[in-house]
Coordinates of C-alpha atoms in Angstrom, one line a residue:
X1 CA -2.2 -30.4 9.4
X2 CA -1.7 -26.7 9.1
X3 CA -4.4 -24.5 10.6
X4 CA -6.9 -23.1 8.1
X5 CA -6.2 -19.4 7.6
X6 CA -9.4 -17.4 8.4
X7 CA -10.1 -13.7 8.0
X8 CA -13.1 -11.7 9.3
X9 CA -14.7 -8.9 7.4
X10 CA -16.6 -6.6 9.7
X11 CA -15.9 -6.5 13.4
X12 CA -19.2 -5.6 15.0
X13 CA -21.4 -7.6 17.4
X14 CA -21.9 -10.7 15.2
X15 CA -18.1 -10.9 14.4
X16 CA -17.5 -11.4 18.1
X17 CA -19.7 -14.5 18.0
X18 CA -17.6 -15.7 15.0
X19 CA -14.4 -15.1 16.8
X20 CA -15.5 -16.9 19.9
X21 CA -16.7 -19.9 17.8
X22 CA -13.4 -20.0 15.9
X23 CA -11.5 -20.0 19.2
X24 CA -13.3 -23.1 20.3
X25 CA -11.9 -24.9 17.2
X26 CA -8.3 -24.6 18.7
X27 CA -5.5 -25.4 16.3
X28 CA -7.9 -26.3 13.5
X29 CA -7.9 -22.6 12.4
X30 CA -5.8 -19.5 12.7
X31 CA -7.4 -16.0 12.6
X32 CA -4.9 -14.1 10.4
X33 CA -6.6 -10.8 9.7
X34 CA -9.6 -8.6 9.9
X35 CA -11.1 -5.6 8.2
X36 CA -13.5 -2.8 9.2
X37 CA -14.2 0.7 8.1
X38 CA -14.2 1.8 11.7
X39 CA -10.6 1.9 12.8
X40 CA -11.4 2.0 16.5
X41 CA -13.8 -1.0 16.3
X42 CA -11.2 -2.9 14.3
X43 CA -8.5 -2.2 16.8
X44 CA -10.6 -3.3 19.7
X45 CA -11.6 -6.5 18.0
X46 CA -8.1 -7.4 17.0
X47 CA -6.7 -6.7 20.4
X48 CA -9.4 -8.8 22.1
X49 CA -8.9 -11.8 19.8
X50 CA -5.2 -11.6 19.1
X51 CA -5.7 -10.9 15.4
X52 CA -2.2 -10.1 13.9
X53 CA -3.2 -8.1 10.8
X54 CA -5.6 -5.1 10.5
X55 CA -6.8 -3.8 7.2
X56 CA -8.8 -0.8 6.1
X57 CA -10.4 -2.6 3.1
X58 CA -11.1 -6.1 1.9
X59 CA -8.9 -5.9 -1.2
X60 CA -5.8 -5.3 1.1
X61 CA -6.9 -8.2 3.4
X62 CA -7.3 -10.7 0.6
X63 CA -4.0 -9.7 -1.2
X64 CA -1.8 -9.7 1.8
X65 CA -3.2 -12.4 4.1
X66 CA -4.4 -14.8 1.4
X67 CA -7.0 -16.5 3.7
X68 CA -8.5 -19.8 2.8
X69 CA -11.8 -18.9 4.5
X70 CA -13.4 -15.5 4.8
X71 CA -16.2 -14.8 7.3
X72 CA -18.5 -11.9 6.2
X73 CA -20.0 -10.3 9.2
X74 CA -21.2 -6.9 7.9
X75 CA -24.7 -5.6 7.5
X76 CA -26.7 -7.4 4.8
X77 CA -26.4 -4.7 2.1
X78 CA -22.7 -5.3 1.7
X79 CA -22.7 -9.2 1.7
X80 CA -22.9 -9.7 -2.0
X81 CA -20.0 -7.5 -3.0
X82 CA -17.8 -8.7 -0.2
X83 CA -18.5 -12.4 -0.8
X84 CA -17.9 -11.9 -4.5
X85 CA -14.5 -10.3 -3.8
X86 CA -13.6 -13.3 -1.6
X87 CA -14.6 -15.8 -4.2
X88 CA -12.7 -14.0 -7.0
X89 CA -9.6 -14.1 -4.8
X90 CA -10.0 -17.9 -4.6
X91 CA -11.1 -17.8 -0.9
X92 CA -14.0 -19.9 0.5
X93 CA -16.6 -17.6 2.0
X94 CA -18.9 -18.1 4.9
X95 CA -21.5 -15.3 5.0
X96 CA -24.0 -14.3 7.6
X97 CA -27.7 -14.4 6.8
X98 CA -29.2 -13.2 4.5
X99 CA -26.3 -14.0 2.1
X100 CA -27.6 -11.5 -0.4
X101 CA -30.5 -9.0 -0.8
X102 CA -32.2 -11.0 -3.6
X103 CA -32.1 -14.1 -5.7
X104 CA -30.2 -12.6 -8.6
X105 CA -27.3 -11.7 -6.4
X106 CA -27.3 -15.2 -4.9
X107 CA -27.1 -16.6 -8.5
X108 CA -24.1 -14.4 -9.2
X109 CA -22.3 -15.8 -6.2
X110 CA -23.1 -19.4 -7.3
X111 CA -21.7 -18.6 -10.7
X112 CA -18.5 -17.1 -9.1
X113 CA -18.1 -20.3 -7.1
X114 CA -17.8 -22.3 -10.4
X115 CA -15.7 -19.7 -12.1
X116 CA -13.1 -19.3 -9.4
X117 CA -13.1 -22.7 -7.8
X118 CA -14.1 -21.5 -4.3
X119 CA -17.1 -22.3 -2.2
X120 CA -19.9 -20.2 -0.6
X121 CA -21.7 -21.1 2.6
X122 CA -24.4 -19.3 4.6
X123 CA -24.6 -19.2 8.4
X124 CA -27.7 -21.2 9.3
X125 CA -26.5 -22.6 12.6
X126 CA -29.8 -24.1 13.7
X127 CA -29.2 -27.0 11.3
X128 CA -26.2 -28.2 13.4
X129 CA -27.5 -28.7 16.9
X130 CA -27.9 -32.4 17.7
X131 CA -31.7 -32.1 18.1
X132 CA -32.1 -31.2 14.4
X133 CA -29.6 -33.8 13.4
X134 CA -31.5 -36.4 15.4
X135 CA -34.8 -35.4 13.9
X136 CA -33.4 -35.6 10.3
X137 CA -31.9 -39.0 11.0
X138 CA -35.2 -40.4 12.4
X139 CA -37.1 -39.1 9.4
X140 CA -34.6 -40.5 6.9
X141 CA -34.8 -43.9 8.7
X142 CA -38.6 -44.0 8.4
X143 CA -39.1 -44.1 12.2
X144 CA -41.4 -41.1 12.2
X145 CA -43.5 -42.0 9.2
X146 CA -44.6 -39.4 6.7
X147 CA -44.5 -35.7 7.6
X148 CA -48.0 -34.2 7.6
X149 CA -48.1 -30.8 9.1
X150 CA -45.6 -28.2 10.6
X151 CA -45.6 -24.9 12.4
X152 CA -42.8 -22.5 12.1
X153 CA -43.2 -19.3 14.2
X154 CA -40.6 -16.7 14.9
X155 CA -42.5 -14.3 17.3
X156 CA -39.9 -11.8 18.5
X157 CA -40.0 -8.2 19.7
X158 CA -38.2 -5.1 18.5
X159 CA -39.1 -1.6 19.5
X160 CA -39.3 1.3 17.1
X161 CA -35.7 2.4 18.1
X162 CA -34.5 -0.9 16.5
X163 CA -35.9 0.2 13.1
X164 CA -34.6 3.7 13.5
X165 CA -31.0 2.5 12.9
X166 CA -30.0 3.8 9.5
X167 CA -29.7 0.5 7.6
X168 CA -32.6 -1.3 9.2
X169 CA -36.1 -1.7 7.9
X170 CA -35.0 -0.7 4.4
X171 CA -35.3 -2.8 1.3
X172 CA -32.1 -1.5 -0.2
X173 CA -29.9 -2.3 2.8
X174 CA -31.6 -5.1 4.7
X175 CA -33.6 -6.7 2.0
X176 CA -36.8 -7.1 4.1
X177 CA -38.2 -7.1 7.6
X178 CA -38.6 -10.1 10.0
X179 CA -39.3 -12.5 7.1
X180 CA -35.8 -11.9 5.6
X181 CA -33.7 -10.9 8.6
X182 CA -35.2 -12.9 11.6
X183 CA -37.5 -15.7 10.7
X184 CA -35.2 -16.9 8.0
X185 CA -33.3 -19.1 10.6
X186 CA -36.4 -21.0 11.5
X187 CA -37.6 -21.1 7.9
X188 CA -34.3 -22.6 6.9
X189 CA -34.6 -25.4 9.5
X190 CA -38.1 -26.0 8.3
X191 CA -36.8 -26.5 4.8
X192 CA -33.9 -28.6 6.0
X193 CA -36.4 -31.1 7.5
X194 CA -39.3 -31.0 5.0
X195 CA -37.3 -30.4 1.8
X196 CA -38.6 -28.6 -1.4
X197 CA -41.6 -26.4 -1.2
X198 CA -44.1 -26.2 -4.0
X199 CA -46.5 -23.3 -3.2
X200 CA -46.9 -20.4 -0.7
X201 CA -49.8 -18.1 0.1
X202 CA -48.9 -15.2 2.3
X203 CA -49.6 -11.7 3.7
X204 CA -47.3 -9.1 5.0
X205 CA -48.2 -6.0 7.1
X206 CA -46.9 -2.8 8.5
X207 CA -48.8 -3.5 11.7
X208 CA -47.1 -1.2 14.3
X209 CA -43.6 0.0 13.3
X210 CA -42.5 2.8 11.1
X211 CA -40.2 1.3 8.4
X212 CA -40.1 0.6 4.7
X213 CA -40.5 -3.2 5.2
X214 CA -43.0 -5.4 7.0
X215 CA -43.0 -6.0 10.7
X216 CA -45.2 -9.1 10.4
X217 CA -45.8 -11.8 7.8
X218 CA -47.9 -15.0 7.8
X219 CA -47.8 -17.8 5.2
X220 CA -49.2 -21.2 4.3
X221 CA -46.6 -23.3 2.6
X222 CA -47.0 -26.6 0.8
X223 CA -44.1 -29.1 0.3
X224 CA -43.3 -31.7 -2.3
X225 CA -43.7 -34.5 0.2
X226 CA -47.3 -33.5 0.8
X227 CA -46.7 -31.7 4.2
X228 CA -48.2 -28.2 4.8
X229 CA -46.8 -25.6 7.2
X230 CA -47.9 -22.4 8.9
X231 CA -45.1 -19.8 9.0
X232 CA -45.3 -16.6 11.1
X233 CA -42.6 -13.9 11.3
X234 CA -43.2 -11.1 13.8
X235 CA -41.2 -8.4 15.6
X236 CA -44.2 -7.3 17.6
X237 CA -44.5 -10.2 20.0
X238 CA -43.7 -9.1 23.6
X239 CA -43.4 -12.7 24.9
X240 CA -40.7 -13.8 22.5
X241 CA -40.4 -17.3 21.2
X242 CA -39.1 -19.4 18.4
X243 CA -41.3 -22.4 17.9
X244 CA -41.2 -25.3 15.4
X245 CA -43.6 -28.2 15.4
X246 CA -43.6 -31.2 13.1
X247 CA -46.5 -33.6 13.0
X248 CA -45.6 -37.0 11.5
X249 CA -47.7 -40.1 11.2
X250 CA -46.0 -41.7 14.2
X251 CA -45.0 -38.7 16.4
X252 CA -45.1 -35.0 17.1
X253 CA -41.8 -33.3 17.5
X254 CA -41.6 -29.8 18.9
X255 CA -38.8 -27.3 19.5
X256 CA -39.2 -24.2 21.7
X257 CA -36.4 -21.8 22.1
X258 CA -35.4 -18.2 21.3
X259 CA -32.0 -17.6 19.7
X260 CA -30.5 -21.0 20.0
X261 CA -31.4 -24.4 21.3
X262 CA -30.1 -27.4 23.2
X263 CA -31.3 -31.0 23.5
X264 CA -33.6 -30.1 26.4
X265 CA -35.5 -27.6 24.2
X266 CA -36.9 -30.5 22.1
X267 CA -40.0 -32.6 22.9
X268 CA -41.3 -35.7 21.2
X269 CA -44.8 -37.2 21.7
X270 CA -45.1 -40.6 20.0
X271 CA -48.4 -42.2 18.9
X272 CA -49.1 -44.9 21.5
X273 CA -48.8 -47.8 19.1
X274 CA -45.3 -46.6 18.0
X275 CA -44.1 -45.3 21.4
X276 CA -41.4 -47.9 22.1
X277 CA -39.8 -47.8 18.7
X278 CA -39.9 -44.0 18.4
X279 CA -38.6 -43.2 21.9
X280 CA -35.8 -45.8 21.6
X281 CA -34.6 -44.2 18.4
X282 CA -34.9 -40.7 19.8
X283 CA -33.0 -41.5 23.0
X284 CA -30.1 -43.2 21.1
X285 CA -29.7 -40.4 18.5
X286 CA -27.1 -37.7 18.4
X287 CA -26.9 -35.5 21.5
X288 CA -24.9 -33.0 23.3
X289 CA -24.4 -30.2 20.8
X290 CA -26.3 -26.9 20.9
X291 CA -27.2 -25.0 17.8
X292 CA -24.4 -22.4 17.6
X293 CA -22.0 -20.7 15.2
X294 CA -19.2 -23.0 16.5
X295 CA -21.2 -26.1 15.6
X296 CA -21.5 -25.0 12.0
X297 CA -17.9 -23.7 11.9
X298 CA -16.7 -27.2 12.9
X299 CA -18.6 -28.7 10.0
X300 CA -17.3 -26.1 7.6
X301 CA -13.7 -26.8 8.6
X302 CA -14.3 -30.6 8.4
X303 CA -15.7 -30.1 4.8
X304 CA -12.8 -27.9 3.7
X305 CA -10.3 -30.6 5.0
X306 CA -12.2 -33.3 3.1
X307 CA -12.5 -31.2 -0.1
X308 CA -16.3 -31.2 0.0
X309 CA -18.6 -28.2 -0.2
X310 CA -19.0 -26.6 3.2
X311 CA -22.5 -26.3 4.6
X312 CA -24.9 -24.6 4.1
X313 CA -24.2 -24.7 0.4
X314 CA -25.4 -22.1 -2.1
X315 CA -27.9 -24.6 -3.5
X316 CA -29.5 -25.2 -0.1
X317 CA -29.4 -21.5 0.7
X318 CA -31.2 -20.9 -2.6
X319 CA -34.2 -23.0 -1.5
X320 CA -34.6 -21.0 1.7
X321 CA -34.1 -17.6 0.0
X322 CA -36.6 -18.5 -2.6
X323 CA -39.2 -19.3 0.1
X324 CA -38.5 -15.9 1.6
X325 CA -39.0 -14.3 -1.9
X326 CA -42.1 -16.4 -2.3
X327 CA -43.6 -15.0 0.9
X328 CA -43.1 -11.5 -0.3
X329 CA -44.3 -12.2 -3.9
X330 CA -47.5 -13.8 -2.6
X331 CA -48.1 -11.1 -0.1
X332 CA -47.6 -8.2 -2.6
X333 CA -49.3 -9.8 -5.6
X334 CA -52.1 -11.2 -3.4
X335 CA -52.0 -14.7 -5.0
X336 CA -50.4 -18.1 -4.4
X337 CA -46.8 -18.3 -5.7
X338 CA -44.8 -21.4 -6.9
X339 CA -41.0 -21.6 -7.2
X340 CA -41.1 -21.4 -11.0
X341 CA -42.8 -18.0 -10.6
X342 CA -39.6 -16.5 -9.2
X343 CA -37.3 -16.8 -12.2
X344 CA -35.2 -14.1 -13.9
X345 CA -38.3 -12.5 -15.4
X346 CA -40.0 -12.0 -12.0
X347 CA -39.8 -8.6 -10.4
X348 CA -39.0 -10.5 -7.2
X349 CA -35.9 -12.0 -8.6
X350 CA -33.8 -8.8 -8.2
X351 CA -35.9 -7.1 -5.4
X352 CA -37.6 -8.9 -2.6
X353 CA -40.2 -6.2 -2.7
X354 CA -40.8 -6.7 -6.4
X355 CA -42.4 -3.7 -7.9
X356 CA -43.2 -2.4 -4.4
X357 CA -45.5 -3.5 -1.6
X358 CA -49.2 -2.4 -1.4
X359 CA -49.4 -1.3 2.2

């Protein structure tokens, strides 16, 4: 088969991870062009990754290179318009998180998918390590029993200088603080395992940093399957950690890592009476793949070859983004929020901060 023609929009730090991940796919893909508003950065990126075509704007890139897949690697405030341009050109789009600044923009991209016959996927690479795949398989097979309780903590550290970058810590360019831009990865994996959520009660604080957005949020989340979860998102935690814990009827499963995990970062503790069955299933499950951009890219390419929607689809992204919106809505209205509270008439549909936070 011919390689899938891929273009990269934005050539900063995250784009280098994309280029490295694409390289690992070998002849499956061909990086045909890139675009950046910074000519020097664009030139350095194209030289390093042997990209043949360099463009000053996305319209030129789409017209002249006609990519089948566009990777959007720019700051969050530009994701919506760039993804929309790609979909309108008939190109499939893989966009970094968060895919948009709000739910309304995400709905517009979903509508564009239908109108132009192209697909949108969001980079949520934690779904694609074999540890997460193994956990999902055991849950689906009934080996673990019913999910009861979960912990989802993203406790990271960023100094004030991080927030002082022009587009960071602003609602209009980043869409939120650690809830939107950092903990969203762990929150997405939480939703991938536990499914639809039904209610969230939360708080958000400006605890220590000068910014428009929060630097800390905490939430209690209820799920349709009866499970409950504690969710913490912090950029104030000097000992950094990403931690997920799932308590099922027959076992506790834990994941401790920082920005990406391997099989050794998972730990399972079975109930004594189910130990043999649970451990046997765990040991024979999928193994050997770290959570990484490359792992997701491989699945995106496989889906495009098969003619199926590439992961993570806009529908699955919607569930995660709505949980983010729910955390903000609950924190700023100071009441529990359900998914139906976040429709088009909600102030949190077009702005994650709604009518404005009460700090």
